[in-house]
One Martini backbone bead per residue (centre of mass of N, CA, C, O) as a GRO file, in nm:
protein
   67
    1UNK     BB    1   7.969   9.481  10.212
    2UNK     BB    2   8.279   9.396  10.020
    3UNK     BB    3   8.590   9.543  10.007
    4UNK     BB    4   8.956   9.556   9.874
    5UNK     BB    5   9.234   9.656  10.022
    6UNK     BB    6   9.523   9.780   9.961
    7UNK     BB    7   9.860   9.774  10.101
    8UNK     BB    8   9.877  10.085  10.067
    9UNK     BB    9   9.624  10.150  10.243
   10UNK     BB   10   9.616   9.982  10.489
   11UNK     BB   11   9.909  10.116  10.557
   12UNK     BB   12   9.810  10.373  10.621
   13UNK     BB   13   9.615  10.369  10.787
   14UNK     BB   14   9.769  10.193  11.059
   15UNK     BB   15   9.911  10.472  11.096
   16UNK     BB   16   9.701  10.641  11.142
   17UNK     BB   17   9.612  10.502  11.422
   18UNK     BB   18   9.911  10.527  11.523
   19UNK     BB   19   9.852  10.877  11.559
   20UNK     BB   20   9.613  10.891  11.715
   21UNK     BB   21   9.714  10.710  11.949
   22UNK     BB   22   9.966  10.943  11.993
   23UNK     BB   23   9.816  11.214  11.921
   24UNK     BB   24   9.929  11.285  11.619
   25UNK     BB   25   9.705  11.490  11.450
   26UNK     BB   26   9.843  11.605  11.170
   27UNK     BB   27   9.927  11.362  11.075
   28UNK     BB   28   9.660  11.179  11.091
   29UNK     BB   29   9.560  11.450  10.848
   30UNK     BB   30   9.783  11.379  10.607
   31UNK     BB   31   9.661  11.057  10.571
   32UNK     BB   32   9.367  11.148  10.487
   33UNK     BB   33   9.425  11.319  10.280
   34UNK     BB   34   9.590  11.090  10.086
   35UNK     BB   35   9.340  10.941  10.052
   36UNK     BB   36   9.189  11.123   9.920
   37UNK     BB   37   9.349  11.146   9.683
   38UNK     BB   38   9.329  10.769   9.648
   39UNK     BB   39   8.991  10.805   9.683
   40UNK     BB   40   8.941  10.798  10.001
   41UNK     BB   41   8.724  10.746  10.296
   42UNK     BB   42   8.713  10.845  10.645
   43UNK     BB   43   8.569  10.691  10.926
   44UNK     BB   44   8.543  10.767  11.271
   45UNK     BB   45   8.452  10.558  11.542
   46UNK     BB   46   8.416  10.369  11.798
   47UNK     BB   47   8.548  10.091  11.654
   48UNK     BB   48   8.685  10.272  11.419
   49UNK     BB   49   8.818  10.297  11.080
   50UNK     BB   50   8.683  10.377  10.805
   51UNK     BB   51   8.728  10.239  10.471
   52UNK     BB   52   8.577  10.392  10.116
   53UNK     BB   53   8.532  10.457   9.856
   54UNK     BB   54   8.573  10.761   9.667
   55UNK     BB   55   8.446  10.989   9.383
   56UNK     BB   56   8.450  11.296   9.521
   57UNK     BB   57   8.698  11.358   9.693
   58UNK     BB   58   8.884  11.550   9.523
   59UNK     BB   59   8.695  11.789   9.492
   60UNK     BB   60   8.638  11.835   9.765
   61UNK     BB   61   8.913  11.930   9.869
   62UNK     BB   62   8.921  12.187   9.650
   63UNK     BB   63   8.658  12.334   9.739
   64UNK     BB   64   8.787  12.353  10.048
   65UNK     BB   65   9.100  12.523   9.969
   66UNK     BB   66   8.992  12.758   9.879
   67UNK     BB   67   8.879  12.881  10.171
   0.00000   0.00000   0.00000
C-alpha cells in the first residue's frame, strides 16, 4: 500500500526525525502530538519512523489528555 503524504506532513516527520537524533525528546514529542493532531499516526521502529493517516488520532489524544 502506498499512499502520499503532504510536504507539510514530510517536513514535520523530517524535524521531528532531527529531534530524535540529537535526542530533544521533548521536542520531538510535541511533533508527534502535532501530526496526531493532523490525523497522522507515528511509528518508530528499527528502520526509523512510519507515517500513516489514522482516523482516530484525534480522539484517542482526547481521551488520553482527560487522565
Amino acid at each position: 500500500l502506498g499512499y502520499k503524504l503532504s510536504f507539510k506532513i514530510r517536513y514535520l516527520a523530517w524535524r521531528r526525525e532531527l529531534y530524535r537524533g540529537n535526542k530533544q525528546f521533548i521536542k520531538s514529542d510535541r511533533l508527534r502530538q502535532r501530526l496526531n493532531r493532523l490525523e497522522y499516526e507515528v511509528e518508530d521502529t528499527s528502520l526509523g519512523q512510519v507515517i500513516y493517516p489514522c482516523f482516530f488520532c484525534t480522539e484517542l489524544l482526547i481521551v488520553v489528555s482527560k487522565y
